[in-house]
Short mmCIF file of C-alpha atoms in Angstrom, two decimals:
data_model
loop_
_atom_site.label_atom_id
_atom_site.label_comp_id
_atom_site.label_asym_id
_atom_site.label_seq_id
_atom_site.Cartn_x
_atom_site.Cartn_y
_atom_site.Cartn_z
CA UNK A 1 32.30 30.77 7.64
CA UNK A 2 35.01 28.50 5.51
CA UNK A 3 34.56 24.72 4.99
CA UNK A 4 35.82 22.80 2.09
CA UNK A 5 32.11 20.95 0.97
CA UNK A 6 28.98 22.90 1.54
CA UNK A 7 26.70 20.28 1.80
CA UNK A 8 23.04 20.81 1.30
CA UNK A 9 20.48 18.22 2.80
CA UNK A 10 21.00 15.87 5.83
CA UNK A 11 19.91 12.85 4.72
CA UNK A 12 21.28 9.50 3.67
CA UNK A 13 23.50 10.96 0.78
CA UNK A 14 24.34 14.03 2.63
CA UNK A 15 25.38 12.92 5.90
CA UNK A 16 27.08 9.96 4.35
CA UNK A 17 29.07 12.26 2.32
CA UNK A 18 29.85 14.31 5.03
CA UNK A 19 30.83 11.49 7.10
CA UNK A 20 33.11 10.06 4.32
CA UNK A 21 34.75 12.93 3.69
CA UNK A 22 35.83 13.86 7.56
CA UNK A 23 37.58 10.02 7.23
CA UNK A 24 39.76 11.60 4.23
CA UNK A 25 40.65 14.82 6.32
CA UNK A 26 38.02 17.05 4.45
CA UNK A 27 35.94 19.78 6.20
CA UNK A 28 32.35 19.75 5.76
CA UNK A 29 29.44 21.72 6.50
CA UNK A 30 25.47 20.31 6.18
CA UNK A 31 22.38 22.26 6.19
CA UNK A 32 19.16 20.78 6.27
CA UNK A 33 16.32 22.82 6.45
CA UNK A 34 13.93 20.12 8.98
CA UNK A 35 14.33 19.99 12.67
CA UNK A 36 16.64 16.70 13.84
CA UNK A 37 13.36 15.20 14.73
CA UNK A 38 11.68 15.11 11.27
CA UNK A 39 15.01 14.19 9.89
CA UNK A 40 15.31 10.74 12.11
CA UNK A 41 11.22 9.90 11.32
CA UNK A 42 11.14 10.39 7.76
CA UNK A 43 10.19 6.92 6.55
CA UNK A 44 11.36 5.94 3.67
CA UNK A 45 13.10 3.14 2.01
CA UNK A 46 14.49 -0.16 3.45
CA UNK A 47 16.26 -2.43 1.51
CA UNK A 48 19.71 -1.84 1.50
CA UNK A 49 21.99 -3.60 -1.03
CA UNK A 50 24.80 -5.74 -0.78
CA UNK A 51 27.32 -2.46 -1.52
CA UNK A 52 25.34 -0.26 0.63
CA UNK A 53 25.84 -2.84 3.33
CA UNK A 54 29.35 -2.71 2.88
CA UNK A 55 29.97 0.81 2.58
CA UNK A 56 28.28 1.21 5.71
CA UNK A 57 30.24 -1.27 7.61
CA UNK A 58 33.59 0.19 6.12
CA UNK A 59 32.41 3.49 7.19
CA UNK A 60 32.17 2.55 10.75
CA UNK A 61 28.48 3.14 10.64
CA UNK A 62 27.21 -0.54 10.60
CA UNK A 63 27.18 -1.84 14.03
CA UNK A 64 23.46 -1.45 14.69
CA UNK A 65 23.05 -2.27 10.69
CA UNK A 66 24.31 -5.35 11.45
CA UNK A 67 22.75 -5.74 14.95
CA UNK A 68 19.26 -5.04 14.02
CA UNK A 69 18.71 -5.64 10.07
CA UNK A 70 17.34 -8.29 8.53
CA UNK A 71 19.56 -10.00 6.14
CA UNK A 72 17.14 -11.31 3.45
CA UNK A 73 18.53 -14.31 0.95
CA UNK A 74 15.84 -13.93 -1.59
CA UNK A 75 12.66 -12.61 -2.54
CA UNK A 76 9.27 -14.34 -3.51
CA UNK A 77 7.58 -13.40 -6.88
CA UNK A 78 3.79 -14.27 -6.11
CA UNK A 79 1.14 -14.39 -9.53
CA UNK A 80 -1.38 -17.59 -10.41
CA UNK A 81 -1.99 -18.99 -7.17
CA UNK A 82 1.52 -19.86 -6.96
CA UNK A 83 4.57 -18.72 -5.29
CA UNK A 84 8.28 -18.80 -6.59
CA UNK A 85 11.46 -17.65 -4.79
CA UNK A 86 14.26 -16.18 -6.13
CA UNK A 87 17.11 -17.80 -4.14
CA UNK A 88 20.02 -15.45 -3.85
CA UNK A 89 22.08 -17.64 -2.13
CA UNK A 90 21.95 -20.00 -4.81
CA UNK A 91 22.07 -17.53 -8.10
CA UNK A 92 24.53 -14.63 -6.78
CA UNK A 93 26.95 -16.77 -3.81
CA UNK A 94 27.72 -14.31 -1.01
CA UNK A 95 25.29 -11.28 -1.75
CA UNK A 96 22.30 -10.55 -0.63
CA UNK A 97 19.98 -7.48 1.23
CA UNK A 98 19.39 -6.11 4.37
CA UNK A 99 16.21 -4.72 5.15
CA UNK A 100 16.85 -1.83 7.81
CA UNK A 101 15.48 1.26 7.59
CA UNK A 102 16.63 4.43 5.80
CA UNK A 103 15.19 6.23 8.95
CA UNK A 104 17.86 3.74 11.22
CA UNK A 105 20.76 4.56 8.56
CA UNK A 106 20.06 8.38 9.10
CA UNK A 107 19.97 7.97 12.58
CA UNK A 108 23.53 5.75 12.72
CA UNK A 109 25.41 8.66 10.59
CA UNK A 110 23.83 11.58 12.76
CA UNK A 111 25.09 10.32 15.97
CA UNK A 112 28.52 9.34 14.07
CA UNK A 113 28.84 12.87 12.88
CA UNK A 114 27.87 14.45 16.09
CA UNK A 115 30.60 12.29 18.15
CA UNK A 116 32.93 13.45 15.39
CA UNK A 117 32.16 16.97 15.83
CA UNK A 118 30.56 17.39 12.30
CA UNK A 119 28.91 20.43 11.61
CA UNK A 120 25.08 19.86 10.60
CA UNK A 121 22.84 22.69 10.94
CA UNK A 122 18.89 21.99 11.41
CA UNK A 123 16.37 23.69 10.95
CA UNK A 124 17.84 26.40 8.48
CA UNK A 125 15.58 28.55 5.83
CA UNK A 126 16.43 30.21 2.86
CA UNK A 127 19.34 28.86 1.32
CA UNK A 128 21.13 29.87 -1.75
CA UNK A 129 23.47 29.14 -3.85
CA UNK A 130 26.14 31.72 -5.89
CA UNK A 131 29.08 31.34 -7.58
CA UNK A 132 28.69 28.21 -8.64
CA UNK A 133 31.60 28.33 -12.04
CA UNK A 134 33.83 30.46 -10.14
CA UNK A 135 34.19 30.80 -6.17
CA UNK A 136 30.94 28.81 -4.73
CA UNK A 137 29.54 29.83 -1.38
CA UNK A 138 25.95 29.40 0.27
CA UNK A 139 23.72 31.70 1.78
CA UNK A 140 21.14 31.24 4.41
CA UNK A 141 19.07 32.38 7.49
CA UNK A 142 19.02 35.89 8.47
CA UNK A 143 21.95 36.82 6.36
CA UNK A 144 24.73 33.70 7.21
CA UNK A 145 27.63 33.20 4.49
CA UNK A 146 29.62 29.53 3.86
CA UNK A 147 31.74 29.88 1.59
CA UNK A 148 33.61 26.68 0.06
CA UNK A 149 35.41 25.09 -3.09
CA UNK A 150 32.82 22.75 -3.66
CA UNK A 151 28.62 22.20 -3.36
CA UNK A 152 27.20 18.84 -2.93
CA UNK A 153 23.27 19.22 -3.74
CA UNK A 154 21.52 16.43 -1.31
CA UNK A 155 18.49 17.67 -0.81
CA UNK A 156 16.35 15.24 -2.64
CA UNK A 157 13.80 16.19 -5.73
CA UNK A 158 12.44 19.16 -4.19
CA UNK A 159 15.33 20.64 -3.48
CA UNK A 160 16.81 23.89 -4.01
CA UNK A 161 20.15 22.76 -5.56
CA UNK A 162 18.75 21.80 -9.21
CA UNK A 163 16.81 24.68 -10.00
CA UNK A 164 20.25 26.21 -8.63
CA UNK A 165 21.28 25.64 -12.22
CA UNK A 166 20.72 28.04 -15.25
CA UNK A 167 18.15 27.28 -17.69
CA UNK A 168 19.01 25.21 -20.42
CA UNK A 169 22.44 23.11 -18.93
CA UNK A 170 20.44 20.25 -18.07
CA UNK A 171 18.49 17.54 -19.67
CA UNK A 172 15.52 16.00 -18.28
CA UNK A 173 14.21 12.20 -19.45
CA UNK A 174 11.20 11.36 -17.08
CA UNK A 175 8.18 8.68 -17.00
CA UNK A 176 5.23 9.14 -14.82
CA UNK A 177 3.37 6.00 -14.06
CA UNK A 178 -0.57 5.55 -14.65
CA UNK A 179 -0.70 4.57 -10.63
CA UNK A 180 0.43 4.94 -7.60
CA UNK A 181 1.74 3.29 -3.65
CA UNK A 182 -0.50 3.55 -1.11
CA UNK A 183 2.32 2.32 1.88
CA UNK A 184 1.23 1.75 5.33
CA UNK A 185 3.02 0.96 8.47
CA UNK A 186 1.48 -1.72 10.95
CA UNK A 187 2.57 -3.00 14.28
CA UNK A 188 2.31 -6.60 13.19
CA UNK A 189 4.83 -9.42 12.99
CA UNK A 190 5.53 -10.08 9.37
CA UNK A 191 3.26 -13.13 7.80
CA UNK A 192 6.41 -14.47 5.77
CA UNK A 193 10.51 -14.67 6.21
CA UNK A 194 10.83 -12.16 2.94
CA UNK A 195 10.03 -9.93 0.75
CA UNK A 196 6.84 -10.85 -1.16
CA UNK A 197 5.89 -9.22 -4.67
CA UNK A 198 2.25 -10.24 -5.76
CA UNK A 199 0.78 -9.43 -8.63
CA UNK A 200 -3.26 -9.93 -9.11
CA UNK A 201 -5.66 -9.11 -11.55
CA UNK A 202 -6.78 -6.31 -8.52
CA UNK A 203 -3.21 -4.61 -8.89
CA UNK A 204 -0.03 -4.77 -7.43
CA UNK A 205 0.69 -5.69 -3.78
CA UNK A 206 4.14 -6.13 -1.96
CA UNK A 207 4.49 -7.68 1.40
CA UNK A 208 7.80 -6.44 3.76
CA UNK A 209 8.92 -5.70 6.93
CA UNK A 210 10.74 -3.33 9.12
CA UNK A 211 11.35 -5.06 11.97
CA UNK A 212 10.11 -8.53 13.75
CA UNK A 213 6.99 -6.55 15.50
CA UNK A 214 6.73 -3.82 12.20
CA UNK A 215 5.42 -4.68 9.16
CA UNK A 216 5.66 -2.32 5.84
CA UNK A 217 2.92 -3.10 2.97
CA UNK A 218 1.88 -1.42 -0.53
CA UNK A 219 -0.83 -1.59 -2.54
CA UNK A 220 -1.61 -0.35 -6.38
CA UNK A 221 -4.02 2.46 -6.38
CA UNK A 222 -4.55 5.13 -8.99
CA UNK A 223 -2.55 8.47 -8.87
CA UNK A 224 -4.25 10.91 -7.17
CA UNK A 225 -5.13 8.54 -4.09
CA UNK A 226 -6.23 10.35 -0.62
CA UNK A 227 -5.23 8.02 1.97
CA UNK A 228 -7.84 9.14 4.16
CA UNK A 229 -10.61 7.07 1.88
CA UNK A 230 -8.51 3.98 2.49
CA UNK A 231 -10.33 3.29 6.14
CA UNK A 232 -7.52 0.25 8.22
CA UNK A 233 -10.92 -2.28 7.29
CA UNK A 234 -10.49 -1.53 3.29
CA UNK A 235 -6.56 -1.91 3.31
CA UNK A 236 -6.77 -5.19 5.49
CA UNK A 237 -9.06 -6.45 2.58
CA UNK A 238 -7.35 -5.79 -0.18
CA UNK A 239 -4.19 -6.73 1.02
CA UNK A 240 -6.01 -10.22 1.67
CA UNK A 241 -7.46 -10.71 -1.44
CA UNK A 242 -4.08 -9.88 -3.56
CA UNK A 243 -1.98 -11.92 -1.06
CA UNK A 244 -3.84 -14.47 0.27
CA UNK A 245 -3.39 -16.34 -2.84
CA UNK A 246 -0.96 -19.45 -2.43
CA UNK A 247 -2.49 -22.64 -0.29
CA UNK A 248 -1.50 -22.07 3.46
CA UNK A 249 -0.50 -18.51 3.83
CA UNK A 250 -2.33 -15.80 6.31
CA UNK A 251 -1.96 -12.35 6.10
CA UNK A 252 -1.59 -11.67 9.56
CA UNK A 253 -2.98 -7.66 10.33
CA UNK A 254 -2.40 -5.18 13.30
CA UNK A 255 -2.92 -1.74 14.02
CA UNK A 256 -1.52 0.52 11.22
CA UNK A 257 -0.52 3.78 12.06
CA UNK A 258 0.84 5.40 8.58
CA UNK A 259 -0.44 5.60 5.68
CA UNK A 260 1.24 7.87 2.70
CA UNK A 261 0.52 7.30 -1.07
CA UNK A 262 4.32 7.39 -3.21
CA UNK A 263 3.59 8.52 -7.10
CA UNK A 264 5.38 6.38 -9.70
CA UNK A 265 8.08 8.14 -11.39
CA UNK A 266 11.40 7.81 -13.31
CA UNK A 267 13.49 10.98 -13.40
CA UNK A 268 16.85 11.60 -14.45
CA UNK A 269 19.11 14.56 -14.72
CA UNK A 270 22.06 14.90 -17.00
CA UNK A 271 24.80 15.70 -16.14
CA UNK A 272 24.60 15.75 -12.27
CA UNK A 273 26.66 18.64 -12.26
CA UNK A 274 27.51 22.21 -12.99
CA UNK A 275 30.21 24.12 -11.92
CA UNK A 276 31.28 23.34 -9.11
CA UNK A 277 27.97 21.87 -7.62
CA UNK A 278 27.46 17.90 -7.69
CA UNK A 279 23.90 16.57 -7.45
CA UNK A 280 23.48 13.29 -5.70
CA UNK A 281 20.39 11.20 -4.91
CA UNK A 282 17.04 12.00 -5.39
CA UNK A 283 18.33 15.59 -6.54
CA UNK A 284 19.45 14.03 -9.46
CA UNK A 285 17.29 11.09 -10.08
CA UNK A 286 14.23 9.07 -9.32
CA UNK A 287 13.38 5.78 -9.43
CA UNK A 288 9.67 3.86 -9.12
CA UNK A 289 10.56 1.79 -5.52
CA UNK A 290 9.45 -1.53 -7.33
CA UNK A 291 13.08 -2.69 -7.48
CA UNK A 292 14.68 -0.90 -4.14
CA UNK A 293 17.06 1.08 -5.97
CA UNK A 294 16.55 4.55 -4.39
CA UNK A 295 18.98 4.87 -1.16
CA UNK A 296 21.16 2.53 -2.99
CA UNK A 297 21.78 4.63 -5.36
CA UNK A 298 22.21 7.68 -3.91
CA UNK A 299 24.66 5.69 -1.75
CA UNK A 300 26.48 4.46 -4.63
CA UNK A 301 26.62 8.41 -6.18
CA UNK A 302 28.18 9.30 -2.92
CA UNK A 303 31.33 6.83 -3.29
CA UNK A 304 32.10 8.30 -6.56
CA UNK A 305 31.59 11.69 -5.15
CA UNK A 306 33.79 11.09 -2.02
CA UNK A 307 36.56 8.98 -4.31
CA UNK A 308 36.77 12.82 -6.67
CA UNK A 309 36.53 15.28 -3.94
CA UNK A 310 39.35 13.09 -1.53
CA UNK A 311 41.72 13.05 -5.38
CA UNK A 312 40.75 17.13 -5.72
CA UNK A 313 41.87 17.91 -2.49
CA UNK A 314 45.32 15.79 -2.50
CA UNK A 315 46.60 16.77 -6.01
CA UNK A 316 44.08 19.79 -7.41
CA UNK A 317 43.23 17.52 -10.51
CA UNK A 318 39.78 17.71 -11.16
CA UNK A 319 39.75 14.97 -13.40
CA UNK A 320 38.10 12.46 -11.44
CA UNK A 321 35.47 15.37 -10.63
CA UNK A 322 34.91 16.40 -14.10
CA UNK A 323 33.72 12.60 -14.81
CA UNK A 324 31.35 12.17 -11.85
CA UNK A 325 27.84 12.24 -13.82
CA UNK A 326 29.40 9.62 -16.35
CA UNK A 327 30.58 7.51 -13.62
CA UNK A 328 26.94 7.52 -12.01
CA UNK A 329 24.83 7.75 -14.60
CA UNK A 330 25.89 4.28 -16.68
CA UNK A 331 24.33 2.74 -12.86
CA UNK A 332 21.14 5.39 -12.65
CA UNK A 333 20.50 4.17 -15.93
CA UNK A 334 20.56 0.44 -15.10
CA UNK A 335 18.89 1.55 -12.34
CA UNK A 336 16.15 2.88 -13.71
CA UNK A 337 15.51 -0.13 -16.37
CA UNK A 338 15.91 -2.58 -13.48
CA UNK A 339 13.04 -0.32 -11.63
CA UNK A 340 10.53 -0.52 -14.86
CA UNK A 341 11.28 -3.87 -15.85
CA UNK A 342 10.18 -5.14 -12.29
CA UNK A 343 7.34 -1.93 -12.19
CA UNK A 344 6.21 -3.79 -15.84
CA UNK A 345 6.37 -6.95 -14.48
CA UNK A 346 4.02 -6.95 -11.88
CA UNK A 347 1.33 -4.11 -12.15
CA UNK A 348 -1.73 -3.81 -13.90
CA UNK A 349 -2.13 -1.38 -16.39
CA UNK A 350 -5.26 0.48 -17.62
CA UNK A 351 -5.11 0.25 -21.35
CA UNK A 352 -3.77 -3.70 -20.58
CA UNK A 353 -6.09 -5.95 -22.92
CA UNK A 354 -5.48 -9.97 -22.38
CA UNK A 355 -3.26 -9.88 -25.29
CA UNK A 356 -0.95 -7.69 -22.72
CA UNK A 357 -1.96 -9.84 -19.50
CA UNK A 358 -0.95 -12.92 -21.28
CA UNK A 359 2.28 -11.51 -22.66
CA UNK A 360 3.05 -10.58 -18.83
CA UNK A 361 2.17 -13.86 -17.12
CA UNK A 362 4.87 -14.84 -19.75
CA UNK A 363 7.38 -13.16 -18.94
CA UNK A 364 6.86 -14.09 -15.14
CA UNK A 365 7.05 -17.71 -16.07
CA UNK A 366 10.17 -17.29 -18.18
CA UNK A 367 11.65 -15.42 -15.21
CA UNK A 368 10.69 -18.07 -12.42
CA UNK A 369 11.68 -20.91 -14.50
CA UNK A 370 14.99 -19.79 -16.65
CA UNK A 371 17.87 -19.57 -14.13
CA UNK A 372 19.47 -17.27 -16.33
CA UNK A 373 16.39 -14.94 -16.11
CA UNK A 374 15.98 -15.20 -12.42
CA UNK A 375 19.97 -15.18 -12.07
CA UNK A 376 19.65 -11.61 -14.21
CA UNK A 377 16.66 -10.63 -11.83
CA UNK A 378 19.26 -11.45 -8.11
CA UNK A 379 22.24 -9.74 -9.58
CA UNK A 380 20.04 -6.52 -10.29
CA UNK A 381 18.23 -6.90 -7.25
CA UNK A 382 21.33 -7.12 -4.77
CA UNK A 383 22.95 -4.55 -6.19
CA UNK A 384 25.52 -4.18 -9.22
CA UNK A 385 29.34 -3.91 -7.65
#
């Protein structure tokens, strides 16, 4: 087999890729080693930004998006018995989020690939990739060959596409965080219209939503965490006593039925590139979920990807290509502060003394009562353009 981008991974980044690319006349091929099934069920994030919003809609992809998300004008920061909103309508005029699924976004670029007649292969084992400073092709299965002039690694942090790369070409900055997510799913109308961020003396907590009848919730817990000793009683609890904390609000509670604990990390690769392979999304970089940056960025590396790979193909400079980790990494880098100054802000720490509790109730009030501060907070939050 022949295609132009070999594109390992069908999620977000990949299929969007893939999707982008067919609209510019470029050939594509995606394997994915899950079945379609997993694929669409994966839950993951849900806050898309502003951009991602738009990219989506551009792309043809938004209809349901726009159908079924929840546009969200602001976010409520929730520490002290007392509850403060960060308006976006008012501090960043005519952006804002969406929360919709990243499950729902694979979904919408699956069936647009399939009515396209994009090739994405399920299910496939052993893949490979060769060749990657010369003539780049992919093996895979019993034995199968795909030969094309370019790789696009999409296949998230466990992925085969980094370690794909000699020793020694890349540099790795990380931070591990001293806790972890515990994230459960819960057929429950939301208790309030947005995104709630609490911070307690008990840990972190953060109230969302998937849908009007699904409700998404996280809690602080140390690394580590089996969810199995977090019994639906314990969860309901603790989510009560970190959010129930502001006069006249009710945590409202259902029937959950997932649980998964996230680790806290920051990862980033540099460059994103080698050869002629191109890493995008969580292949490249990671991002603690405290400031909903994950999707978005990967979305974000696939417009600079698709803008380099549509100028390759017309004129054979590689120019654009040869600056694709620069042009993503001065955002994965904002990124990433955004993610630990809001992961700072609101968590409790082990080694915290009150000298460090005081220090961060400080900076909360500075930030809920400066609108420059909560103006610098919005702009991050919605999404850089």
């Amino acid at each position: 087999m022949r295609t132009q981008v070999g594109i390992i991974g069908a999620g977000p980044a990949g299929l969007l890729l893939s999707h982008l690319l067919h609209q510019r006349g470029i050939s594509s091929v995606v394997l994915e080693k899950h079945s379609r099934e997993h694929v669409e069920r994966r839950v993951r994030a849900g806050v898309l930004e502003q951009g991602t919003v738009d990219t989506l809609v551009r792309a043809g992809v938004g209809d349901r998006l726009l159908r079924e998300g929840l546009p969200h004008q602001g976010i409520e920061l929730r520490y002290g018995a007392e509850s403060h909103r960060i308006a976006f309508d008012k501090l960043v005029p005519g952006r804002s989020i969406t929360v919709y699924g990243q499950q729902e976004v694979v979904k919408d670029l699956i069936a647009a690939r399939i009515e396209a007649g994009g090739d994405i292969r399920f299910e496939v084992d052993d893949v490979a990739l060769h060749s990657l400073r010369e003539r780049p092709y992919l093996t895979f299965g019993d034995g199968e060959r795909l030969d094309c002039d370019v790789i696009a690694g999409c296949d998230g942090f466990h992925g085969v596409s980094r370690p794909s790369v000699p020793d020694g070409v890349l540099t790795v900055y990380e931070r591990a965080y001293p806790f972890a997510w515990l994230g459960v799913l819960a057929r429950v109308a939301p208790s309030a219209d947005e995104l709630v961020y609490a911070r307690s003396e008990r840990g972190f907590a953060l109230h969302s939503m998937r849908s009007p009848e699904i409700s998404r919730f996280y809690l602080q817990v140390p690394p580590g965490t089996d969810p199995g000793d977090w019994p639906d009683e314990r969860i309901w609890a603790e989510l009560k006593t970190r959010l129930e904390t502001v006069p006249g609000f009710t945590l409202a509670t259902g029937e959950i039925f997932e649980k998964s604990v996230t680790p806290m990390r920051g990862f980033v690769t540099e460059p994103m590139q080698y050869g002629r392979l191109y890493l995008a999304g969580d292949a490249a970089h990671i991002v603690p979920p405290t400031g909903a940056k994950g999707l978005n960025l990967a979305v974000a590396d696939v417009r600079v990807l698709t803008e380099a790979l549509d100028s390759f193909f017309a004129t054979g400079s590689a120019d654009l290509l040869d600056g694709y980790s620069r042009a993503c990494l001065k955002r994965v880098w904002r990124a990433q502060h955004f993610s630990w100054w809001m992961t700072t802000l609101l968590h409790t720490f082990d080694t915290d003394d009150d000298y460090g509790r005081r220090l961060q109730v400080s900076h909360l009030d500075h930030v809920t009562s400066s609108e420059a501060a909560a103006t610098t907070l919005a702009e991050n939050y919605v999404g850089l353009p």
